[in-house]
Each structure stands twice: as structure tokens, then as C-alpha cells.
Amino acid sequence: MSLQYRAAVLHEVKAPLRIETVTAAALKPTDVLVKVKAAGLCHTDLEVIEGSLRNPLPIVLGHEAAGVVEAVGPLARGVKKGDHVVLSWNPHCGHCFYCDRDLPILCETYLGEGPKARAFDGESRGSLGNGAELQQLMYLGAFGEYCIVADQQAIPVPAEMPFDRACLIGCGVMTGVGAALNLGAIAHGDTVMVIGCGAVGLAAVQGARLAGAGAILAVDLNPAKLALAASMGATHTVEATKEDPVAAAKAITGNRGADVILEAAGSPAAFRLTAEAVRPGGHIIWLGKVDVQQDVAFRWGALMQEKRIRRVSYGNARPRRDFPLLARAYLDGSLKLDEMISRRIALEEINDGFAALKRGETIRSVVMFD
């Protein structure tokens, strides 16, 4: 008998998600069935709802999740029934042009199949009651009681890791901490600016702290988020409506500017600010994003003097290496995750959760499943 479960389904852009019964497909040889225990509401999900990130419909959103493995296909590797897992949204083939160059985030299969919103093999893993094929966001579709993923997407973590905190590792925390530790080239004592103190920005603040930054300037419009950033390691906070972030960076660096800037606000103004506030020869990492059709303007002079800019989507993640390390960092007290959870909600409250996210009232709302 086919597995049936409840999931939040998006049928139309700018419409509420509907809680519906989904019928799961049979497991393929390398599939893993995960009983979802917690799933975070991320801005990327909201972008699909709002229509700035275009995906085929109907679709189950949700790409930041943790749960327990219920079943595995006969050829699944690296995971077994009963494992506690954090889910990764970046499966990759391991042998294409980009995978061979250590860039799994650009895997040709991953990028080619992603717009179809199906499983990594290009097929759907669920259907609705009327027989309609159901899509899944970013190879996951985790806003449901279960999801079916490729074995490489289910990453075992210590069983003592709480699910609501574990799920954050799967996207926002990996992106922010990974950008700082894996790509930021932060030297001990460097001055780091983090622009935007949502989930990704707060993770970037912590990554900068773990990397040994001497000064960490957190920039945001919301004083409550800045206070949270200070509790996680920011040495200076800049409320951008009241203080000039460029002047603040220069004031503590002998008029040079920040050594490294991690942008996590996702606005044209924030992108432009990075080029103005970084020192000559400094590093800029863009983590936020706007609509793919939107233009962003810069002052050409701000881009001169050997400034290095990189756009990063997943913090150079290597999930089988990084997810367990981040879980251990939380368990030993060096990575703060409890403070990032604003609300724990039921699946039926998911639309209210996204409304609060859109208003900027939450860092992370987490859907909790039984």
C-alpha cells in the first residue's frame, strides 16, 4: 500500500499554501524515505510563493529540514534506517565538468534538473489525490510529514542533536558559517562586516567569530536583530538608518575599510554598500539575492583597487563533512542556534509563518512535526 501523508502545497503564486494529502511514489534503488521532524521557513521558499523564483506548480516547498530515516532503497549508501539526518538541497553527480573542478553547486545535472522541481533523477516522487504529479523544491519538498530524497542528501548527525536546531544547518547556517570559514579568507584579527542579520547573516557573524576575526561589524535596519548579532559575536553594530556603515568600517580600520564583507541582506542597496565599505584588495562575498531579472548599479570607482567579489549560494558546502561538524559545534556550545528560532509552529500555521517572515518579524520559524 502506498504511503500517504500531509504536506503544504503551493498551487498558485501569491496564494496561500494548502494542507493536502500526498501519495508517495515507490522508493527507487538509491532513495531514502525521511520522516520529517522539523523544517525551517526560508526566504527562498518565500521567493517561490511571491513569484520571484519561478518553479513549476503544484509544488511542495521546504528545503531546510531534519528528520529520521524510515526506509532506504537497496542501493542507498552512507545512511541507514533510524539515522537522524539533516537534508541537503545540493545533490550532485560527482563527475561532470564542474564537479571535477570541486564546484558541486554548479553540477550540470543539479542545475539542469533543478528548474523541473523533481527528484535528482528527473522524476516526481509524489502525487495529489486527483493524480496530479507533485513537484518538490530544490530536490527536497520538506514541508510535509515525509519526503523522499537521494541517499547523498540525507546526512547523518549525532542523535542528541535537537531536530529544530538541526534543520537550520541544512541551509541558513551552512550558507553563513560556510561562507566565512570556507570562502571568506578571514585572517586572525581581520575586520569583517556582515550586512543583514537574518538567519544567514547571524550564521555569518558566528562564522567570522569562529575564524578569529578581530572586529565584526553587524549592519541591519532592525535594532533587535543587531542585539541578537551582538550576542553571537558581533563587536560593533550599525543601525543603517542612523549611522553610515562605510564610515563605521573606516573608523576602526585606519580609514581603510573592512577586510572581508559578507552580504546577507539581498537588496540592491546592500550589494552597492559592499563595494563602498570594503578596503582595497579586500574580499566581498554576496550571499543574498534579488529577482534574477533585476538590475543592480554600482559606482565604478568603488569596484577598483583589486577588490575581489564572489557570489556564493551554499557556503562551499560539503555536507557529509560540514553538517556533522556544525552539529558538534552546537553541542559543544561554540555555535549558537537556539536564539535563531523565533517561533515553532504546526504545519497548519505555515501561512502565518510566511506572513511574519515577509514582514521581517522572525529570524526562523520552524515547522514541527510529531
Coordinates of C-alpha atoms in Angstrom, one line a residue:
M1 CA 0.0 0.0 0.0
S2 CA 1.3 3.5 -0.9
L3 CA 2.4 5.8 1.8
Q4 CA 0.1 8.9 2.2
Y5 CA 1.0 11.9 4.3
R6 CA 0.1 15.6 4.8
A7 CA 2.1 18.3 3.1
A8 CA 1.7 22.1 2.4
V9 CA 1.2 22.5 -1.3
L10 CA 1.6 25.7 -3.4
H11 CA -0.8 25.7 -6.4
E12 CA -0.6 29.4 -7.4
V13 CA 1.9 32.2 -7.0
K14 CA 0.9 34.7 -4.3
A15 CA -1.7 32.2 -2.9
P16 CA -1.7 30.5 0.5
L17 CA -0.3 27.0 0.8
R18 CA -2.9 24.3 1.2
I19 CA -2.5 21.3 3.5
E20 CA -3.3 18.3 1.4
T21 CA -2.8 14.5 1.3
V22 CA 0.1 13.4 -0.8
T23 CA 0.7 9.9 -2.1
A24 CA 4.4 9.0 -2.1
A25 CA 6.0 7.1 -5.1
A26 CA 7.8 3.8 -4.5
L27 CA 11.4 4.1 -3.5
K28 CA 14.0 3.9 -6.3
P29 CA 17.2 1.9 -5.5
T30 CA 19.2 4.9 -4.1
D31 CA 16.2 6.7 -2.5
V32 CA 15.8 7.4 1.2
L33 CA 12.5 8.0 2.9
V34 CA 12.7 10.5 5.7
K35 CA 10.1 11.2 8.3
V36 CA 10.5 15.0 8.7
K37 CA 10.7 16.2 12.3
A38 CA 11.4 19.9 11.7
A39 CA 11.6 22.3 8.7
G40 CA 12.6 25.9 8.7
L41 CA 10.9 28.7 6.7
C42 CA 13.5 30.3 4.5
H43 CA 13.4 33.4 2.3
T44 CA 14.0 31.1 -0.8
D45 CA 10.6 29.4 -0.1
L46 CA 9.0 32.9 0.2
E47 CA 10.5 33.8 -3.2
V48 CA 8.7 30.9 -4.8
I49 CA 5.5 32.0 -3.2
E50 CA 5.9 35.6 -4.3
G51 CA 6.9 34.6 -7.8
S52 CA 10.5 36.0 -8.0
L53 CA 11.9 32.5 -8.0
R54 CA 10.0 30.6 -10.7
N55 CA 9.1 26.9 -10.3
P56 CA 6.5 24.6 -11.9
L57 CA 3.3 24.1 -9.8
P58 CA 1.9 22.4 -7.8
I59 CA 4.9 22.1 -5.6
V60 CA 5.8 21.2 -2.0
L61 CA 8.3 23.8 -0.7
G62 CA 10.7 23.4 2.1
H63 CA 14.5 22.8 1.8
E64 CA 15.8 23.3 5.3
A65 CA 14.9 20.1 7.3
A66 CA 15.9 17.4 9.6
G67 CA 14.3 14.0 10.4
V68 CA 14.6 10.3 10.9
V69 CA 15.3 7.8 8.1
E70 CA 12.3 5.4 7.8
A71 CA 13.4 3.3 4.8
V72 CA 16.2 3.1 2.3
G73 CA 16.5 1.7 -1.2
P74 CA 18.6 -1.4 -1.8
L75 CA 21.5 0.5 -3.3
A76 CA 21.4 3.5 -0.9
R77 CA 24.8 4.3 0.6
G78 CA 26.0 6.2 3.7
V79 CA 22.7 6.1 5.6
K80 CA 20.5 3.5 7.2
K81 CA 17.1 3.2 8.8
G82 CA 16.9 5.0 12.1
D83 CA 19.6 7.6 11.4
H84 CA 18.9 11.1 12.4
V85 CA 19.7 13.2 9.3
V86 CA 19.9 16.8 8.1
L87 CA 18.9 17.2 4.5
S88 CA 21.0 18.8 1.8
W89 CA 19.5 20.5 -1.2
N90 CA 22.6 20.2 -3.4
P91 CA 22.9 16.7 -4.8
H92 CA 25.5 16.4 -7.5
C93 CA 26.7 13.8 -10.0
G94 CA 30.4 13.9 -9.0
H95 CA 31.8 13.6 -12.5
C96 CA 30.7 16.5 -14.7
F97 CA 32.8 19.5 -15.7
Y98 CA 32.0 21.4 -12.5
C99 CA 32.1 18.5 -10.1
D100 CA 35.5 17.6 -11.4
R101 CA 36.6 21.2 -10.5
D102 CA 35.3 20.9 -6.9
L103 CA 32.2 23.0 -7.6
P104 CA 29.3 20.7 -6.8
I105 CA 27.0 23.8 -6.5
L106 CA 27.4 24.1 -10.3
C107 CA 26.9 20.4 -11.1
E108 CA 25.4 20.2 -14.6
T109 CA 22.8 17.7 -13.5
Y110 CA 21.9 19.7 -10.4
L111 CA 21.4 22.9 -12.4
G112 CA 19.8 21.2 -15.3
E113 CA 17.2 19.3 -13.3
G114 CA 16.6 22.0 -10.7
P115 CA 14.1 24.1 -12.7
K116 CA 11.9 21.0 -13.1
A117 CA 11.5 20.7 -9.3
R118 CA 11.6 17.0 -9.3
A119 CA 14.0 14.4 -7.7
F120 CA 17.6 14.3 -8.8
D121 CA 16.8 11.6 -11.4
G122 CA 14.3 14.0 -13.1
E123 CA 11.2 12.0 -11.9
S124 CA 8.5 13.0 -9.4
R125 CA 8.2 11.3 -6.1
G126 CA 4.6 12.2 -5.2
S127 CA 1.2 12.9 -6.4
L128 CA -2.0 14.6 -5.2
G129 CA -5.4 13.0 -4.7
N130 CA -6.5 13.8 -8.2
G131 CA -3.5 12.1 -9.6
A132 CA -1.6 15.3 -10.5
E133 CA 2.1 15.0 -10.4
L134 CA 3.6 16.9 -7.5
Q135 CA 6.9 18.9 -7.7
Q136 CA 9.4 19.3 -4.9
L137 CA 11.5 22.4 -4.3
M138 CA 15.3 22.0 -4.5
Y139 CA 15.1 18.2 -4.6
L140 CA 13.5 18.1 -1.2
G141 CA 10.0 19.4 -0.7
A142 CA 10.2 19.2 3.1
F143 CA 7.0 20.9 4.2
G144 CA 5.4 17.6 4.6
E145 CA 5.4 14.7 7.1
Y146 CA 7.7 12.7 4.8
C147 CA 10.0 13.3 1.9
I148 CA 11.9 11.1 -0.5
V149 CA 15.5 12.1 -1.3
A150 CA 18.6 10.7 -2.9
D151 CA 20.9 9.0 -0.5
Q152 CA 23.6 11.7 -0.8
Q153 CA 21.1 14.3 0.5
A154 CA 20.5 12.6 3.9
I155 CA 23.4 13.4 6.1
P156 CA 23.6 11.6 9.5
V157 CA 24.2 13.8 12.5
P158 CA 24.5 12.9 16.2
A159 CA 21.3 11.6 17.6
E160 CA 21.5 14.0 20.6
M161 CA 21.1 17.0 18.2
P162 CA 17.6 18.5 18.6
F163 CA 15.7 18.4 15.3
D164 CA 14.5 22.0 15.4
R165 CA 18.1 23.2 15.6
A166 CA 19.5 20.5 13.3
C167 CA 17.2 21.6 10.5
L168 CA 18.8 25.1 10.5
I169 CA 22.2 23.6 9.5
G170 CA 20.7 22.4 6.2
C171 CA 20.5 25.8 4.6
G172 CA 20.9 29.1 6.5
V173 CA 23.6 28.1 8.9
M174 CA 25.6 26.2 6.4
T175 CA 25.4 29.2 4.0
G176 CA 26.5 31.8 6.5
V177 CA 29.1 29.9 8.5
G178 CA 30.4 28.2 5.4
A179 CA 30.9 31.5 3.6
A180 CA 33.0 32.8 6.5
L181 CA 35.0 29.6 7.2
N182 CA 35.3 28.0 3.8
L183 CA 35.5 31.0 1.5
G184 CA 36.0 34.3 3.4
A185 CA 39.8 34.0 3.7
I186 CA 39.4 35.6 7.1
A187 CA 42.8 36.0 8.7
H188 CA 43.2 36.2 12.5
G189 CA 42.4 39.7 13.6
D190 CA 40.7 40.8 10.4
T191 CA 37.8 43.3 10.4
V192 CA 34.7 41.7 9.0
M193 CA 31.4 43.4 8.1
V194 CA 28.2 41.4 7.9
I195 CA 25.3 43.1 6.2
G196 CA 21.9 41.8 7.1
C197 CA 21.2 40.0 10.3
G198 CA 18.6 37.4 9.4
A199 CA 19.4 33.7 9.7
V200 CA 22.2 33.7 7.1
G201 CA 23.7 36.9 8.5
L202 CA 23.7 35.7 12.1
A203 CA 25.4 32.5 10.9
A204 CA 28.0 34.6 9.1
V205 CA 28.7 36.6 12.2
Q206 CA 29.3 33.3 14.0
G207 CA 31.5 32.0 11.2
A208 CA 33.6 35.2 11.4
R209 CA 33.9 34.7 15.2
L210 CA 35.0 31.1 14.7
A211 CA 37.5 32.2 12.1
G212 CA 39.2 34.5 14.6
A213 CA 38.1 37.9 13.3
G214 CA 39.3 40.8 15.4
A215 CA 36.3 43.1 14.8
I216 CA 32.9 42.1 13.5
L217 CA 30.6 44.9 12.3
A218 CA 26.9 43.8 12.0
V219 CA 24.8 46.0 9.9
D220 CA 21.0 45.9 9.8
L221 CA 17.9 48.2 9.9
N222 CA 16.4 46.4 12.9
P223 CA 17.9 47.1 16.3
A224 CA 16.5 43.8 17.7
K225 CA 18.4 41.9 15.1
L226 CA 21.5 43.8 15.9
A227 CA 21.2 43.0 19.5
L228 CA 21.0 39.3 18.6
A229 CA 24.1 39.7 16.4
A230 CA 26.0 41.2 19.3
S231 CA 25.0 38.2 21.5
M232 CA 26.5 35.9 18.8
G233 CA 29.9 37.6 18.4
A234 CA 29.5 41.0 16.7
T235 CA 31.8 43.5 18.3
H236 CA 30.2 46.5 16.7
T237 CA 26.6 47.1 15.5
V238 CA 25.5 49.6 12.9
E239 CA 21.8 50.6 12.5
A240 CA 22.0 51.7 8.9
T241 CA 19.1 54.2 9.2
K242 CA 21.1 56.1 11.8
E243 CA 24.8 55.6 11.0
D244 CA 26.8 55.3 7.8
P245 CA 28.2 51.7 7.6
V246 CA 31.1 52.9 5.4
A247 CA 32.2 55.5 7.9
A248 CA 31.8 52.9 10.7
A249 CA 34.1 50.5 8.9
K250 CA 36.7 53.1 8.2
A251 CA 36.6 54.5 11.7
I252 CA 38.0 51.3 13.2
T253 CA 40.4 50.4 10.4
G254 CA 42.5 53.5 9.9
N255 CA 40.3 54.7 7.1
R256 CA 40.9 51.5 5.0
G257 CA 37.6 49.7 5.2
A258 CA 36.6 46.2 6.1
D259 CA 38.9 43.3 5.1
V260 CA 36.0 41.0 4.4
I261 CA 32.3 41.7 3.8
L262 CA 29.7 39.1 4.0
E263 CA 26.4 40.4 2.5
A264 CA 23.2 38.6 3.6
A265 CA 20.5 41.3 3.1
G266 CA 19.6 40.6 -0.5
S267 CA 18.9 44.1 -1.7
P268 CA 20.5 46.4 -4.4
A269 CA 21.5 48.9 -1.7
A270 CA 23.3 46.1 0.3
F271 CA 25.2 44.9 -2.8
R272 CA 26.3 48.5 -3.6
L273 CA 27.3 49.1 0.0
T274 CA 29.7 46.1 -0.1
A275 CA 31.8 47.7 -2.8
E276 CA 32.0 51.0 -0.9
A277 CA 32.8 49.6 2.5
V278 CA 35.5 47.0 1.7
R279 CA 39.1 48.0 1.7
P280 CA 41.3 47.9 -1.4
G281 CA 42.3 44.3 -2.0
G282 CA 39.5 43.1 0.3
H283 CA 37.1 40.3 -0.2
I284 CA 33.3 40.6 -0.8
I285 CA 31.0 37.6 -0.6
W286 CA 27.4 38.0 -1.8
L287 CA 25.0 35.6 -0.1
G288 CA 21.7 37.5 -0.6
K289 CA 19.8 37.7 -3.8
V290 CA 17.1 39.7 -5.7
D291 CA 14.9 38.8 -8.6
V292 CA 17.1 37.3 -11.3
Q293 CA 15.8 39.9 -13.8
Q294 CA 16.6 42.9 -11.6
D295 CA 19.5 45.3 -12.4
V296 CA 21.9 46.4 -9.6
A297 CA 24.0 49.5 -10.0
F298 CA 27.5 50.3 -8.7
R299 CA 29.8 53.3 -8.6
W300 CA 32.6 52.1 -10.9
G301 CA 35.3 53.7 -8.7
A302 CA 34.2 51.6 -5.8
L303 CA 35.0 48.4 -7.7
M304 CA 38.6 49.4 -8.5
Q305 CA 41.7 48.7 -6.4
E306 CA 41.8 45.0 -6.7
K307 CA 38.6 44.3 -4.8
R308 CA 37.6 40.7 -5.1
I309 CA 33.9 39.8 -5.3
R310 CA 32.3 36.3 -5.2
R311 CA 28.7 35.2 -5.3
V312 CA 28.1 32.1 -3.0
S313 CA 25.0 30.0 -2.7
Y314 CA 25.8 27.3 -0.1
G315 CA 29.0 28.3 1.7
N316 CA 31.1 25.9 -0.4
A317 CA 29.2 23.1 1.5
R318 CA 30.5 19.6 1.6
P319 CA 27.5 18.2 3.6
R320 CA 29.0 14.9 4.7
R321 CA 32.0 16.8 6.1
D322 CA 30.3 20.0 7.3
F323 CA 26.9 19.0 8.7
P324 CA 28.3 16.8 11.4
L325 CA 30.9 19.4 12.3
L326 CA 28.3 22.1 12.7
A327 CA 26.2 19.8 14.8
R328 CA 29.1 19.1 17.1
A329 CA 29.9 22.8 17.2
Y330 CA 26.4 23.4 18.5
L331 CA 26.6 20.5 21.0
D332 CA 29.9 21.8 22.4
G333 CA 28.5 25.4 22.8
S334 CA 30.6 27.2 20.1
L335 CA 27.7 27.6 17.6
K336 CA 24.5 29.3 18.8
L337 CA 21.3 28.0 17.2
D338 CA 18.6 28.3 19.9
E339 CA 18.5 32.0 19.6
M340 CA 17.9 31.9 15.9
I341 CA 14.5 30.2 16.3
S342 CA 11.8 32.8 16.6
R343 CA 8.7 30.5 16.5
R344 CA 7.9 26.9 16.5
I345 CA 4.7 26.3 14.5
A346 CA 2.4 23.5 13.4
L347 CA 2.1 22.7 9.7
E348 CA -1.4 24.3 9.7
E349 CA 0.3 27.6 10.8
I350 CA 2.7 27.8 7.9
N351 CA 1.0 30.6 6.0
D352 CA 1.1 32.8 9.2
G353 CA 4.8 31.9 9.5
F354 CA 5.5 33.1 6.0
A355 CA 3.5 36.3 6.6
A356 CA 5.7 37.0 9.6
L357 CA 8.8 36.3 7.6
K358 CA 7.7 38.7 4.9
R359 CA 7.1 41.4 7.5
G360 CA 10.6 40.9 8.8
E361 CA 9.4 39.8 12.3
T362 CA 11.2 36.5 12.5
I363 CA 14.7 35.0 12.1
R364 CA 13.5 31.5 11.6
S365 CA 10.1 29.9 12.1
V366 CA 10.3 26.1 12.3
V367 CA 7.5 23.8 11.4
M368 CA 7.5 21.0 14.0
F369 CA 6.1 17.5 13.1
D370 CA 5.2 14.7 15.5

